[in-house]
Amino acid sequence: EPEVTQTPSHQVTQMGQEVILRCVPISNHLYFYWYRQILGQKVEFLVSFYNNEISEKSEIFDDQFSVERPDGSNFTLKIRSTKLEDSAMYFCASSAGTVEAFFGQGTRLTVV
Amino acid sequence: AQSVAQPEDQVNVAEGNPLTVKCTYSVSGNPYLFWYVQYPNRGLQFLLKYITGDNLVKGSYGFEAEFNKSQTSFHLKKPSALVSDSALYFCAVRGTGRRALTFGSGTRLQVQP
């Protein structure tokens, strides 16, 4: 069964460093998303991406964040200068259209 | 704005008994409603959705959910709970024309043998 894959599963980084979280969406999907879940809290929407541009973003997705689809298969989330409060589980998701999104296993980001 | 409320942090049920996990929502326009399940150290796994049509929708692993427009609810149900159903369940909503899912705070389901 096709699935969304994310790498790495766990990343530890120092405050102020840049991190790139990587995702391979399901191959025939056209919409891509990033969500995050701070420990013990809700899953929060960050951004959606379609046709090589951001289609929607939340207030969380400020100038420190960027997304990119560098080739036909990968979808990345970059955090330019990490802060302690960026520590969370980051989920990538993809969907074929106006239907359900399928989520990856997540990348646990720890900022120290 | 769109929002979801899951009023119960935890639901405890004995194996073999029916279970209900509650969800109410607020959204502009017609809602797209979803249930996801999260097992420990795993991602969010899609269970079922309501887009339009029959108010009772069936999903994976014997789960079903009932859409009630007047009560703005989308409760998750299963006629007979299994110990393996123990997990964290999230309700989510998306409004017409939106891409972003808004999730509830999650309900931990504990099924006792």
Coordinates of C-alpha atoms in Angstrom, one line a residue:
Chain A
E1 CA 0.0 0.0 0.0
P2 CA 1.4 3.4 -0.9
E3 CA 2.5 5.5 2.0
V4 CA 4.0 8.9 2.9
T5 CA 7.6 8.5 4.1
Q6 CA 9.5 11.0 6.2
T7 CA 13.1 11.3 7.1
P8 CA 14.7 11.5 9.6
S9 CA 12.5 10.0 12.2
H10 CA 14.2 12.0 14.9
Q11 CA 16.4 15.1 14.6
V12 CA 18.2 16.9 17.3
T13 CA 19.5 20.4 16.5
Q14 CA 20.9 23.4 18.3
M15 CA 19.0 26.5 18.7
G16 CA 19.6 28.9 15.8
Q17 CA 20.5 26.1 13.4
E18 CA 18.7 25.4 10.1
V19 CA 16.9 22.1 9.7
I20 CA 15.3 20.5 6.7
L21 CA 12.7 17.9 7.2
R22 CA 12.1 15.6 4.2
C23 CA 9.0 13.9 2.9
V24 CA 8.2 11.6 0.0
P25 CA 4.4 12.0 -0.7
I26 CA 2.3 9.3 -2.3
S27 CA 3.3 9.3 -6.0
N28 CA 0.1 10.3 -7.7
H29 CA -0.9 12.9 -5.1
L30 CA -1.1 16.6 -6.0
Y31 CA -1.6 18.3 -2.7
F32 CA 1.0 18.3 0.0
Y33 CA 0.9 19.5 3.6
W34 CA 2.9 20.0 6.8
Y35 CA 1.4 19.8 10.2
R36 CA 3.0 19.8 13.6
Q37 CA 2.1 18.4 17.0
I38 CA 3.8 19.9 20.1
L39 CA 4.0 17.2 22.8
G40 CA 0.6 16.8 24.5
Q41 CA -1.1 19.3 22.3
K42 CA -3.2 19.4 19.2
V43 CA -2.1 18.6 15.7
E44 CA -1.8 22.1 14.0
F45 CA -1.8 22.9 10.3
L46 CA 1.3 24.7 9.0
V47 CA 1.0 24.9 5.2
S48 CA -0.5 23.3 2.1
F49 CA 1.3 23.2 -1.3
Y50 CA -0.2 22.7 -4.8
N51 CA 1.1 23.2 -8.3
N52 CA 4.5 24.3 -7.0
E53 CA 3.2 27.1 -4.7
I54 CA 1.8 27.6 -1.3
S55 CA -2.0 27.4 -1.4
E56 CA -2.7 28.1 2.3
K57 CA -0.7 28.7 5.4
S58 CA -1.3 29.3 9.1
E59 CA -0.1 32.0 11.4
I60 CA 2.5 29.6 12.7
F61 CA 4.1 29.4 9.2
D62 CA 6.1 32.6 9.5
D63 CA 9.2 33.8 7.6
Q64 CA 11.3 31.2 9.5
F65 CA 9.6 28.4 7.6
S66 CA 9.7 27.5 3.9
V67 CA 8.6 24.6 1.8
E68 CA 10.0 23.3 -1.4
R69 CA 9.4 20.5 -3.9
P70 CA 12.9 20.3 -5.3
D71 CA 12.2 17.4 -7.6
G72 CA 9.3 15.1 -8.7
S73 CA 9.2 13.1 -5.5
N74 CA 10.4 15.1 -2.4
F75 CA 8.7 17.7 -0.4
T76 CA 10.7 19.6 2.2
L77 CA 10.1 21.8 5.2
K78 CA 12.9 24.2 6.2
I79 CA 13.2 26.0 9.4
R80 CA 15.7 28.7 9.0
S81 CA 16.8 29.4 12.6
T82 CA 15.3 27.0 15.0
K83 CA 13.9 28.1 18.4
L84 CA 13.2 25.9 21.5
E85 CA 9.5 26.2 20.8
D86 CA 9.9 24.6 17.4
S87 CA 10.4 21.3 19.2
A88 CA 7.5 19.1 18.0
M89 CA 6.5 16.2 15.9
Y90 CA 6.2 17.3 12.3
F91 CA 3.9 15.4 10.0
C92 CA 3.9 15.5 6.2
A93 CA 0.7 14.6 4.4
S94 CA -0.5 14.3 0.9
S95 CA -3.9 14.0 -0.9
A96 CA -5.1 13.3 -4.4
G97 CA -7.7 16.1 -4.3
T98 CA -10.6 17.1 -2.2
V99 CA -10.5 13.9 -0.2
E100 CA -8.7 12.6 2.8
A101 CA -5.0 13.3 3.5
F102 CA -2.6 10.6 4.3
F103 CA 0.0 11.2 6.9
G104 CA 3.6 10.1 7.3
Q105 CA 5.0 8.7 10.5
G106 CA 6.4 12.0 11.5
T107 CA 9.8 13.6 12.3
R108 CA 10.4 14.4 16.0
L109 CA 12.4 17.6 16.1
T110 CA 14.2 18.4 19.3
V111 CA 15.8 21.8 19.6
V112 CA 18.4 22.1 22.4
Chain B
A1 CA -12.9 30.0 11.4
Q2 CA -13.2 26.3 11.8
S3 CA -12.9 24.4 15.1
V4 CA -13.4 21.0 16.6
A5 CA -14.2 20.0 20.1
Q6 CA -13.6 16.5 21.6
P7 CA -15.0 16.9 25.1
E8 CA -13.5 13.7 26.5
D9 CA -9.8 13.4 27.1
Q10 CA -10.2 9.6 27.7
V11 CA -12.9 7.0 27.1
N12 CA -12.7 3.7 28.9
V13 CA -14.7 0.7 27.6
A14 CA -14.7 -3.0 28.2
E15 CA -13.8 -5.3 25.4
G16 CA -16.9 -6.4 23.5
N17 CA -18.9 -3.4 24.5
P18 CA -20.0 -0.6 22.1
L19 CA -17.9 2.6 22.1
T20 CA -18.6 6.2 21.2
V21 CA -16.0 8.9 20.9
K22 CA -17.6 12.4 20.7
C23 CA -16.8 15.2 18.3
T24 CA -18.5 18.5 17.6
Y25 CA -17.4 21.0 15.0
S26 CA -17.8 24.6 13.8
V27 CA -17.1 25.5 10.2
S28 CA -18.4 27.9 7.5
G29 CA -20.3 26.2 4.7
N30 CA -20.5 22.5 4.3
P31 CA -18.1 20.5 6.4
Y32 CA -15.7 17.8 5.4
L33 CA -15.3 15.6 8.5
F34 CA -12.6 13.0 9.3
W35 CA -11.5 10.7 12.0
Y36 CA -7.9 9.7 12.4
V37 CA -6.2 7.3 14.8
Q38 CA -2.7 7.5 16.2
Y39 CA -1.0 4.5 17.8
P40 CA 2.1 5.1 20.0
N41 CA 5.1 6.3 18.0
R42 CA 3.1 6.2 14.8
G43 CA 1.6 8.7 12.4
L44 CA -2.0 9.6 11.9
Q45 CA -3.9 6.9 10.2
F46 CA -7.1 7.7 8.3
L47 CA -10.2 5.9 9.6
L48 CA -13.2 7.5 7.8
K49 CA -14.7 10.6 6.3
Y50 CA -18.0 12.4 5.7
I51 CA -18.2 14.5 2.6
T52 CA -21.9 14.3 1.5
G53 CA -24.7 11.7 1.3
D54 CA -25.6 9.2 4.0
N55 CA -25.2 10.5 7.5
L56 CA -23.8 7.2 8.7
V57 CA -20.4 6.5 7.2
K58 CA -18.4 3.3 7.6
G59 CA -14.7 3.1 7.8
S60 CA -11.7 0.9 8.6
Y61 CA -11.6 -1.7 11.3
G62 CA -15.3 -1.7 11.9
F63 CA -15.6 1.9 12.9
E64 CA -18.4 4.1 11.8
A65 CA -19.4 7.7 12.4
E66 CA -22.7 9.6 12.4
F67 CA -23.0 13.0 10.9
N68 CA -25.6 15.2 12.6
K69 CA -26.0 18.6 11.0
S70 CA -28.4 20.1 13.5
Q71 CA -26.1 19.1 16.4
T72 CA -22.9 19.8 14.4
S73 CA -21.6 16.5 15.6
F74 CA -19.7 13.6 14.1
H75 CA -19.4 11.0 16.8
L76 CA -17.2 7.9 16.2
K77 CA -18.7 4.5 17.0
K78 CA -18.0 0.9 17.0
P79 CA -20.5 -1.9 18.0
S80 CA -17.9 -4.1 19.8
A81 CA -14.6 -2.7 21.0
L82 CA -11.3 -4.6 20.8
V83 CA -8.3 -4.2 23.1
S84 CA -6.3 -3.4 19.9
D85 CA -8.6 -0.4 19.4
S86 CA -6.8 1.3 22.3
A87 CA -5.2 4.4 20.8
L88 CA -5.5 8.2 20.4
Y89 CA -8.4 9.3 18.2
F90 CA -8.6 12.7 16.5
C91 CA -11.6 14.3 14.8
A92 CA -10.8 16.8 12.1
V93 CA -12.8 19.3 10.0
R94 CA -12.2 21.2 6.8
G95 CA -14.5 23.8 5.4
T96 CA -15.5 24.2 1.7
G97 CA -12.7 25.8 -0.3
R98 CA -10.1 25.2 2.5
R99 CA -7.1 22.9 2.4
A100 CA -6.3 23.0 6.1
L101 CA -7.6 20.4 8.5
T102 CA -8.4 21.6 12.0
F103 CA -8.0 18.9 14.5
G104 CA -9.6 18.3 17.9
S105 CA -7.4 17.8 21.0
G106 CA -7.8 14.0 20.7
T107 CA -9.5 11.4 22.8
R108 CA -7.6 8.5 24.3
L109 CA -9.6 5.3 24.0
Q110 CA -8.7 2.6 26.5
V111 CA -10.3 -0.8 26.0
Q112 CA -10.0 -3.1 28.9
P113 CA -9.9 -6.9 28.5

